[in-house]
Coordinates of N, CA and C in Angstrom, one line a residue:
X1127 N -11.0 1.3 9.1 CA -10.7 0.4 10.2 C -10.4 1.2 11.4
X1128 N -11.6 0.7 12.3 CA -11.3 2.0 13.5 C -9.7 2.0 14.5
X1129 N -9.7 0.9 14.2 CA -8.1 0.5 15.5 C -7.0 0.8 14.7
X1130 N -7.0 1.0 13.4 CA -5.9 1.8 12.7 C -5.9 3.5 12.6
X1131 N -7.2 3.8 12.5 CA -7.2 5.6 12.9 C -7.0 5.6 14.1
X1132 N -7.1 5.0 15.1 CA -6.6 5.1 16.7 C -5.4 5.2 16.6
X1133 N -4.6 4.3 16.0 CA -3.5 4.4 16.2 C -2.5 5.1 15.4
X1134 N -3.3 5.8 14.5 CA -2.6 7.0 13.9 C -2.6 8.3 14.5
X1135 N -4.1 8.4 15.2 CA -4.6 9.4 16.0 C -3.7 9.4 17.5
X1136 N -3.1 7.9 17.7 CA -2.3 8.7 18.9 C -1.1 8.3 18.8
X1137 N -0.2 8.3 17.7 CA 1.2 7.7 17.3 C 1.6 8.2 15.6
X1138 N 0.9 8.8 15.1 CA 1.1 9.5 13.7 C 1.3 10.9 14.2
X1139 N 2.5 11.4 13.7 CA 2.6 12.7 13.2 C 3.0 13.1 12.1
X1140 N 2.0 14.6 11.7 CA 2.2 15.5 10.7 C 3.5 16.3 10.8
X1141 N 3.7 15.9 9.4 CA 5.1 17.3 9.3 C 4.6 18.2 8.0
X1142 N 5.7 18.9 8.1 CA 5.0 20.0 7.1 C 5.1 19.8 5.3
X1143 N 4.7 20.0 5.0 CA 4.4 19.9 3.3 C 3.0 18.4 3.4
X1144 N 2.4 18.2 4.3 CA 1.5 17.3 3.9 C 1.8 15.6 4.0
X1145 N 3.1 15.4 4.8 CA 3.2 14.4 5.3 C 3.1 13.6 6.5
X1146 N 2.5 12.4 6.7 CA 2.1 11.9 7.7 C 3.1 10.8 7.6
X1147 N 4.0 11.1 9.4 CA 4.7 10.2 9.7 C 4.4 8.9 10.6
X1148 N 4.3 7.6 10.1 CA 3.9 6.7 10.6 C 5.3 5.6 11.8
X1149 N 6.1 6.2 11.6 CA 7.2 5.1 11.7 C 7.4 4.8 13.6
X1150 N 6.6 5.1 14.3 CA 6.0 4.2 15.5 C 5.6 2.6 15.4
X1151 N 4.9 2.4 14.2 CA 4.2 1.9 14.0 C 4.3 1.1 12.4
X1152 N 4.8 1.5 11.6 CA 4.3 1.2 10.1 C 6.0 1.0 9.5
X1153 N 6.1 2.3 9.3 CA 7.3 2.8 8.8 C 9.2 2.5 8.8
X1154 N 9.3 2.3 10.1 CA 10.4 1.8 10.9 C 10.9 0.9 11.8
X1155 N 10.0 1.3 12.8 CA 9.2 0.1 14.0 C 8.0 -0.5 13.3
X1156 N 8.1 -1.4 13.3 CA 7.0 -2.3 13.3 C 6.1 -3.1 14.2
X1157 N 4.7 -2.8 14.3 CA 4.0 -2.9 15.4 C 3.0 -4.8 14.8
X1158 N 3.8 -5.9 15.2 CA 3.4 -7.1 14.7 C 2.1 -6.7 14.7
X1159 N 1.6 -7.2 15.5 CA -0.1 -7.7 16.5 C -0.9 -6.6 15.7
X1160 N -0.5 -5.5 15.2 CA -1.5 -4.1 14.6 C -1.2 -4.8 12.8
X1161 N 0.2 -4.9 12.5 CA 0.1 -5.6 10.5 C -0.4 -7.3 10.8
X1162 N -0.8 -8.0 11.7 CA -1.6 -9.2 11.8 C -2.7 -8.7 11.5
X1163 N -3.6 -7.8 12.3 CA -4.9 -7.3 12.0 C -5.4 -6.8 10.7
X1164 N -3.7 -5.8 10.0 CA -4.3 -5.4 8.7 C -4.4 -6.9 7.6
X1165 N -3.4 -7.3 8.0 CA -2.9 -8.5 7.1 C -4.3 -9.5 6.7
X1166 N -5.0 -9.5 7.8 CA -6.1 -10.6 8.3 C -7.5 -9.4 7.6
X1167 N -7.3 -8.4 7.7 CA -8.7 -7.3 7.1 C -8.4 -7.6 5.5
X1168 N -7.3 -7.1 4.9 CA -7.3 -8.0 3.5 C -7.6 -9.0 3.0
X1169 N -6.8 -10.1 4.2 CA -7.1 -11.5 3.5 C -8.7 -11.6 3.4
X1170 N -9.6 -10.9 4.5 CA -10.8 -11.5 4.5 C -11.6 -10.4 3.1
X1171 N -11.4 -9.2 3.1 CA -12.0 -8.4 1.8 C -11.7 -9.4 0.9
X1172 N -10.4 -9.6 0.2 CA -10.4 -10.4 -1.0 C -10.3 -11.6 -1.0
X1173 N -10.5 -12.4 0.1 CA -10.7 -13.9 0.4 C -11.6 -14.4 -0.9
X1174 N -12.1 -14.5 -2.1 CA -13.3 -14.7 -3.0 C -12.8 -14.5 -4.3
X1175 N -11.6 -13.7 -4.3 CA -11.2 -13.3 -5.2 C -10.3 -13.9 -6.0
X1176 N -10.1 -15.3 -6.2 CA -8.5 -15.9 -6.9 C -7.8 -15.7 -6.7
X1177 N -6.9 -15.0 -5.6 CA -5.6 -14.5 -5.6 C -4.7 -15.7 -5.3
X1178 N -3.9 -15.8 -6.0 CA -2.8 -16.8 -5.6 C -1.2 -16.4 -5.2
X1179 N -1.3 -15.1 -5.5 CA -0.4 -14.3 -4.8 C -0.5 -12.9 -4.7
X1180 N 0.5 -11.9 -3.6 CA 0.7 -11.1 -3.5 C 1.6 -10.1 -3.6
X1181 N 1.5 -8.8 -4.3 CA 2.5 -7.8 -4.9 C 3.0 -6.8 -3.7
X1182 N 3.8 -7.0 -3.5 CA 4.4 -5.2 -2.8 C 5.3 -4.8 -3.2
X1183 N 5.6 -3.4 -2.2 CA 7.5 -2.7 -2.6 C 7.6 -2.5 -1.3
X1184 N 9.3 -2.8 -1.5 CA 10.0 -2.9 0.1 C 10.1 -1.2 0.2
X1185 N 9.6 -1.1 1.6 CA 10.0 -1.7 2.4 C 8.3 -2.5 3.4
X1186 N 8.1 -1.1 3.3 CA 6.6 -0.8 4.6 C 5.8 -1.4 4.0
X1187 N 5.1 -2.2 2.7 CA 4.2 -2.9 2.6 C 4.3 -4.5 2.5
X1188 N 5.8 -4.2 2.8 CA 5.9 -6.0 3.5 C 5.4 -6.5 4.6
X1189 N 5.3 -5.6 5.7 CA 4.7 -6.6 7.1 C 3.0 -7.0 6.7
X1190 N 2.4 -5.7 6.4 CA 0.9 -6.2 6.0 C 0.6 -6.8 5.1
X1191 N 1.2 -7.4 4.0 CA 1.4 -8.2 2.8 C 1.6 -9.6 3.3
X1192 N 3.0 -9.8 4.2 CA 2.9 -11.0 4.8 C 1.5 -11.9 5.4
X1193 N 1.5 -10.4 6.2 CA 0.2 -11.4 7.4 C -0.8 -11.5 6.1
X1194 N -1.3 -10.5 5.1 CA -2.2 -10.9 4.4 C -2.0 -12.3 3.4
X1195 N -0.6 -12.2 3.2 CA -0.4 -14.0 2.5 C -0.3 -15.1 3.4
X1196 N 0.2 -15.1 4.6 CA -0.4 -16.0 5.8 C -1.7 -16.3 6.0
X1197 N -2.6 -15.5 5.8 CA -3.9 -16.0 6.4 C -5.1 -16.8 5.1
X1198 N -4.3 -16.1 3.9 CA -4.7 -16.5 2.6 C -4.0 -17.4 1.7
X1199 N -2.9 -18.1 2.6 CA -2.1 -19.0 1.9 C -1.5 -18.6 0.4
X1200 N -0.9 -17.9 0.5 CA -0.4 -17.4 -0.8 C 1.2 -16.8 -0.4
X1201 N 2.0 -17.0 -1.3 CA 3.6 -16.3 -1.4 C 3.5 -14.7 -1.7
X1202 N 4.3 -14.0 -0.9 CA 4.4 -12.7 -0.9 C 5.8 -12.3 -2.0
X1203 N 5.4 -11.5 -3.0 CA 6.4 -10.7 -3.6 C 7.1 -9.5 -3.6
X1204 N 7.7 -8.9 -3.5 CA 8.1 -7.6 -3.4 C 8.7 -7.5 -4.6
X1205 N 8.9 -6.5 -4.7 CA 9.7 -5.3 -5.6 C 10.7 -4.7 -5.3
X1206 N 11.9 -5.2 -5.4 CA 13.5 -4.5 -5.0 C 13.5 -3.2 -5.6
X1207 N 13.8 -2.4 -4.5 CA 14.6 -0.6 -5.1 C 16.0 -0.6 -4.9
X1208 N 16.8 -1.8 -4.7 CA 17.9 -1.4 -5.3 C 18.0 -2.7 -5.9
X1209 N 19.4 -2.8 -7.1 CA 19.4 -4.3 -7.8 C 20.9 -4.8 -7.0
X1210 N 20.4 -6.6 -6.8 CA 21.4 -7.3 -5.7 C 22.1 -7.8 -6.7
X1211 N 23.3 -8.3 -6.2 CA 24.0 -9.0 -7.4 C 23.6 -10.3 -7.4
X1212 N 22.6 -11.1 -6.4 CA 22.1 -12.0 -7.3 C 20.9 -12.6 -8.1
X1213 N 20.3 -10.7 -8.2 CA 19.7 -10.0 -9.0 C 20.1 -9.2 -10.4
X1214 N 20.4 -10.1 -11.4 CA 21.2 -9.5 -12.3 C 20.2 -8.9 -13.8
X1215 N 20.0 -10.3 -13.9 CA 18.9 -10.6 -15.6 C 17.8 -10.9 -15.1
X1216 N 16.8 -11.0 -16.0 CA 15.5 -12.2 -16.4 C 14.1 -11.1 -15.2
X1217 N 14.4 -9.6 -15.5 CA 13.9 -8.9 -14.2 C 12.8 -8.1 -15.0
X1218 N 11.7 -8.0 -14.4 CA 10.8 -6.7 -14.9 C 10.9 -5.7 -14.2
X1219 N 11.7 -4.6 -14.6 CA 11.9 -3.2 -14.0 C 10.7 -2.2 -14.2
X1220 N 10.4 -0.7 -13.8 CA 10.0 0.2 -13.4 C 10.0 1.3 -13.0
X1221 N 10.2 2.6 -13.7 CA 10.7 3.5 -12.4 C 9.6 4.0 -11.9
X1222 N 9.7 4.6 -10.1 CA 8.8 4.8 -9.2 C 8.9 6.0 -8.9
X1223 N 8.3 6.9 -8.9 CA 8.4 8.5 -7.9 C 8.0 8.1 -6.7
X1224 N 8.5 8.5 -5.4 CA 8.0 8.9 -4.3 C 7.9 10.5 -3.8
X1225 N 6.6 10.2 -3.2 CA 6.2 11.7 -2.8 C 7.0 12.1 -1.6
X1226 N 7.6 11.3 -0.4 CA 7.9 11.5 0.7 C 9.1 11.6 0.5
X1227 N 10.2 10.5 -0.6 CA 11.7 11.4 -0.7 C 11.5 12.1 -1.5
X1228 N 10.7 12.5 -2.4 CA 11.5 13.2 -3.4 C 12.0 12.4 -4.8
X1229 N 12.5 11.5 -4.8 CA 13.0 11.0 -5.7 C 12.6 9.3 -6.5
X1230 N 13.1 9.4 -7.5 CA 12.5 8.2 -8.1 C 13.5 7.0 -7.5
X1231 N 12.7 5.5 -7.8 CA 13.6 4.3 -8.0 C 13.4 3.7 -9.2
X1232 N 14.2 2.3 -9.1 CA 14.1 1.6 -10.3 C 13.2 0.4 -9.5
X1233 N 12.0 -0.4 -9.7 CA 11.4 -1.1 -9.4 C 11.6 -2.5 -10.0
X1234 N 12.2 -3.4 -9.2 CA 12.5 -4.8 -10.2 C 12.0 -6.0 -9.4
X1235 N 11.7 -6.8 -10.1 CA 10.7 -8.1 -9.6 C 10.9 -9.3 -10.9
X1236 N 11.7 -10.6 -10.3 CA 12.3 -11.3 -10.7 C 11.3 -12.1 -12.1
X1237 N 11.3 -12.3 -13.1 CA 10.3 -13.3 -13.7 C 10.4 -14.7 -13.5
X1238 N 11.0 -15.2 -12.6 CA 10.4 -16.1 -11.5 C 9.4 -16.3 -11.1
X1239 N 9.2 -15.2 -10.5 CA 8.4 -15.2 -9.6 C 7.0 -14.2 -9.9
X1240 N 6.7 -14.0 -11.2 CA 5.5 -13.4 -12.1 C 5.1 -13.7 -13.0
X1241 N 3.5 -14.2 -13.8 CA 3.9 -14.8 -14.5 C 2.0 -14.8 -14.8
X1242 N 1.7 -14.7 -16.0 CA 0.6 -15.1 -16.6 C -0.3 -15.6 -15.7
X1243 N 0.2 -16.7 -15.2 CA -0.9 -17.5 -14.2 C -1.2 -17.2 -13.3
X1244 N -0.6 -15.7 -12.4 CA -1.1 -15.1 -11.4 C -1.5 -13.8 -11.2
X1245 N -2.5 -14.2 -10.3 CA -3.8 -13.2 -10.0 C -3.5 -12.7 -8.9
X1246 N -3.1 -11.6 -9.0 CA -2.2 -10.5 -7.5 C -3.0 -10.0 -7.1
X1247 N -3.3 -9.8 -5.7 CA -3.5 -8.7 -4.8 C -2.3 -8.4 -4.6
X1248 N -2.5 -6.7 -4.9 CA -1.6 -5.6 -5.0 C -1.4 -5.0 -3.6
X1249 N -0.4 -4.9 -2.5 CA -0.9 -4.2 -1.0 C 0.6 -3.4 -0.7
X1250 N 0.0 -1.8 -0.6 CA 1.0 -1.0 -0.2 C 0.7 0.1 1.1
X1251 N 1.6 0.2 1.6 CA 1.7 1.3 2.8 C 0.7 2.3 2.9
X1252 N 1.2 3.3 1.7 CA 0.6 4.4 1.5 C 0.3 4.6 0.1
X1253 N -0.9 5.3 -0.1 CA -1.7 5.7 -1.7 C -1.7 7.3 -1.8
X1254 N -0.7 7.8 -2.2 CA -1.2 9.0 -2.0 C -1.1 9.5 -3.8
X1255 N -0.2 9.9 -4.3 CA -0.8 9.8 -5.7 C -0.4 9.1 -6.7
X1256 N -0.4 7.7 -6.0 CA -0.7 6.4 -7.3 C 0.7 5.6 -8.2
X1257 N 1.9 6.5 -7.0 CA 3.2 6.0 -8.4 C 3.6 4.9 -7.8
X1258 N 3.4 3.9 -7.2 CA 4.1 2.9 -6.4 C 2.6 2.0 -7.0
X1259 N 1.9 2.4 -7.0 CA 0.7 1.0 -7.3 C 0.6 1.3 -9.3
X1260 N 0.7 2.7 -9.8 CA 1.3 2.3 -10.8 C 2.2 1.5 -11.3
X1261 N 3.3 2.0 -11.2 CA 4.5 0.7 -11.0 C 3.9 -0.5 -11.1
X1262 N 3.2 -0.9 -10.1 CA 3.3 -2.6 -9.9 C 2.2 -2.7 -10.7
X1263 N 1.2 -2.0 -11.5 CA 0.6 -2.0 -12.5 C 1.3 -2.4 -14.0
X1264 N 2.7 -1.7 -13.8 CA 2.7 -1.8 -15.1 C 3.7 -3.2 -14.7
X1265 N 4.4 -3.5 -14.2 CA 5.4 -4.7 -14.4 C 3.9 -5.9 -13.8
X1266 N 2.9 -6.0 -13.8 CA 2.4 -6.9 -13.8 C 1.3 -7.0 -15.3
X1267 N 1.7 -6.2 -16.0 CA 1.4 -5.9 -17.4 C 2.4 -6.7 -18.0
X1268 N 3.5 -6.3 -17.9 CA 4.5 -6.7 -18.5 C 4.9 -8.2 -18.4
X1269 N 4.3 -8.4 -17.1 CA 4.3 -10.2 -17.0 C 2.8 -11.1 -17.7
X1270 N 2.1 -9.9 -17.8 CA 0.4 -11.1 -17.9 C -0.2 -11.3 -16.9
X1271 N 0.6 -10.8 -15.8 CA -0.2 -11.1 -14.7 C -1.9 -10.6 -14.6
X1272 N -2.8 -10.6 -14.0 CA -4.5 -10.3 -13.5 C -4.2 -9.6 -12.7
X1273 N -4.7 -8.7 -12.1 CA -4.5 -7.8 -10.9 C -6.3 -8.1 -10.3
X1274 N -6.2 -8.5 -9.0 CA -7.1 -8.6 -8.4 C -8.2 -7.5 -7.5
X1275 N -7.2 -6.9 -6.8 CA -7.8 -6.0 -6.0 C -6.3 -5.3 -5.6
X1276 N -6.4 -3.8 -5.0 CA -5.7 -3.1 -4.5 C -5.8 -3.1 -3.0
X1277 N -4.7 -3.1 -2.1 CA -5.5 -3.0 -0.7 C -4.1 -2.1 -0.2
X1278 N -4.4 -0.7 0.5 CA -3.5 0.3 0.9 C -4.1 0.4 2.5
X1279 N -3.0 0.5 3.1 CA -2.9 1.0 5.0 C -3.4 2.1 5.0
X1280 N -2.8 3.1 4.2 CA -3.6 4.8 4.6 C -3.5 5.2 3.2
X1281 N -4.2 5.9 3.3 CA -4.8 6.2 1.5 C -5.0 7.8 1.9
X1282 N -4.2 8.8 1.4 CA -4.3 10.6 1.5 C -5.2 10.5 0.1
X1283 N -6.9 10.8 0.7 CA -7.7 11.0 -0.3 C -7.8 12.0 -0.7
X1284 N -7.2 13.1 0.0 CA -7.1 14.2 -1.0 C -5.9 14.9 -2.0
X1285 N -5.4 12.8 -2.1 CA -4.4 13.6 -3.4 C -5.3 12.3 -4.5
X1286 N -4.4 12.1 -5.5 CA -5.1 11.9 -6.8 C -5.3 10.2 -7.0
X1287 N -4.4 9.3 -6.3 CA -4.1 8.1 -6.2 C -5.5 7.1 -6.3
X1288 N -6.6 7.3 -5.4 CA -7.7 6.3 -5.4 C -8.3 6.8 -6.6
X1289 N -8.2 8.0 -7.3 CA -9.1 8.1 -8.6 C -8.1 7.3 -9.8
X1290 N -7.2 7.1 -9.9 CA -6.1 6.4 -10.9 C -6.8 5.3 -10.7
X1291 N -6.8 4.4 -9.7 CA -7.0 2.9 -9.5 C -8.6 2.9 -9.6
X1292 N -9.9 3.5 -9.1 CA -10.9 3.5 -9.4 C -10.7 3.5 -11.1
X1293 N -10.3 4.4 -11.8 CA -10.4 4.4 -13.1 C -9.7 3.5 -14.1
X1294 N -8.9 2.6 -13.0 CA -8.5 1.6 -14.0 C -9.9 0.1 -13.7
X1295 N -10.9 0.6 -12.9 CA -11.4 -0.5 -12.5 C -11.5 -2.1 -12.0
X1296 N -10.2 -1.5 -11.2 CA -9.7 -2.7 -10.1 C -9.9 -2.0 -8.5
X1297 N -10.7 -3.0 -7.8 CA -11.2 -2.9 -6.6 C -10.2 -2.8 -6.0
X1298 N -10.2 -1.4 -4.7 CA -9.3 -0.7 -4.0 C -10.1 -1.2 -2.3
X1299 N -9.2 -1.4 -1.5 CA -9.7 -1.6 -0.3 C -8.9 -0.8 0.8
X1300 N -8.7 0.5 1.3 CA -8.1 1.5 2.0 C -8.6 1.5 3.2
X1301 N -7.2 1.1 4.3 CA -8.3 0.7 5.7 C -7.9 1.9 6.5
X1302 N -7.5 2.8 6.2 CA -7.5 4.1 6.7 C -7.5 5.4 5.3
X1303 N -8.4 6.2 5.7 CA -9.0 7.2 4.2 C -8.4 8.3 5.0
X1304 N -7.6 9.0 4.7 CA -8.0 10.7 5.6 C -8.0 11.9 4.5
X1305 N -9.2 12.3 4.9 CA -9.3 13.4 4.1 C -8.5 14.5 3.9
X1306 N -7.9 15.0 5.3 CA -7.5 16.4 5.2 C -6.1 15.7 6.7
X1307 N -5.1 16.9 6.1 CA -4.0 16.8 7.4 C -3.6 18.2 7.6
X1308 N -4.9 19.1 7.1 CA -4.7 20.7 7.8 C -5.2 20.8 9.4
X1309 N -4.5 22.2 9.5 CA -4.5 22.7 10.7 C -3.3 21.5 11.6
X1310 N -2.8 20.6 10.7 CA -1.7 19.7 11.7 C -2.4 18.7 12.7
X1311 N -3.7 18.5 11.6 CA -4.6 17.2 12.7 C -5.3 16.2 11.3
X1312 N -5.3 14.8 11.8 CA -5.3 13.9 10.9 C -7.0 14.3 11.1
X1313 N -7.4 14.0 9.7 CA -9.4 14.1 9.7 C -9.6 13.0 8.6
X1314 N -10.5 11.5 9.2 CA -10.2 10.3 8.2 C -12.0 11.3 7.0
X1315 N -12.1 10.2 6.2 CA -13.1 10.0 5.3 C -14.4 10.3 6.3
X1316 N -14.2 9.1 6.8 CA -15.9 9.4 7.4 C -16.4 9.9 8.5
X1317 N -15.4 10.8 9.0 CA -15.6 11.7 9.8 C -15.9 13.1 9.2
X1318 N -15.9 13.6 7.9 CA -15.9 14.6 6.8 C -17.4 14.1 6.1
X1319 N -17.9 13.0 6.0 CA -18.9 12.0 5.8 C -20.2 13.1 7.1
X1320 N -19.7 12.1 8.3 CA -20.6 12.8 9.4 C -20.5 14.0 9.9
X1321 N -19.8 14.8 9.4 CA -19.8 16.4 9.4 C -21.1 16.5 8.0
X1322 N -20.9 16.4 7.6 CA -22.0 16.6 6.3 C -23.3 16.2 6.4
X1323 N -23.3 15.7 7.1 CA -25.0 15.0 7.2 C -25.4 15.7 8.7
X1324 N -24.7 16.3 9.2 CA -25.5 16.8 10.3 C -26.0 18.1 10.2

């Protein structure tokens, strides 16, 4: 999606160990009118697909989850990382690694609100090696739920994440690919594409 590598390309920075900081935009601040666009590029990819709801984890893949349940008429779910107290029982938990803190959570999502009869589009921030859409793999296992399609904001294709979800053979939709974040400059998929063919 070219208006999202724009806006990584002039509002994303690299820091060192291989992280791309989005929080202009994604992360912290939230840029409405830019998670409308993503929200609305989802709904239309999986528009075909039965989804009657949608999965995320708080925090960052809530704004693009919304607009994507907005425009697809469907209720958005999250996945609490910490437990509320009026979040006690009746929960399907998970634990999650993150590559950017460091450390794991506990991933919990009410059985309420999951459940056999729903067919989830899965939609998170970032894909880089797969432990956060794992997760919501397995507690939508543990409900019965269908998993429809995966849909990720920026997807670091040169870690291991899109080959996990290709191999589980659930359709992945990544509206930003980047290949490489050496030399301290973002380089998406298909610009590595058109370096090759010339």
């Amino acid at each position: 999606m070219k208006l999202l590598e724009d806006v990584i390309r002039e509002k994303g920075t690299i820091l060192e160990g291989g992280v791309l900081k989005v929080d202009s935009f994604l992360n912290h601040q939230i840029d409405p009118e830019l998670m409308k666009a993503l929200g609305d590029e989802f709904a239309d990819a999986f528009a075909d697909y039965g989804i009657n709801k949608i999965l995320t984890v708080e925090t960052s893949g809530i704004a693009p989850a919304v607009f994507a349940g907005l425009k697809l008429g469907v209720p958005v779910v999250f996945g609490r990382k910490n437990k509320s107290l009026t979040l006690q029982d009746n929960m399907y938990t998970t634990s999650v690694y993150s590559y950017t803190k460091q450390t794991s959570n506990e991933i919990s999502i009410s059985k309420d609100f999951l459940n056999a009869d729903d067919r989830v589009l899965i939609i998170d921030d970032f894909l880089a090696n797969g432990q956060a859409v794992a997760g919501l793999f397995s507690i939508c296992k543990s409900a019965g739920a269908s998993i429809a399609g995966v849909g990720i904001v920026i997807e670091k294709s040169f870690q291991k994440g899109r080959r996990f979800v290709e191999e589980s053979g659930i359709p992945i939709l990544s509206l930003a690919r980047v290949a490489s974040l050496d030399d301290m400059t973002v380089t998406f998929v298909d610009e590595t594409k058109e370096e090759d063919n010339e």
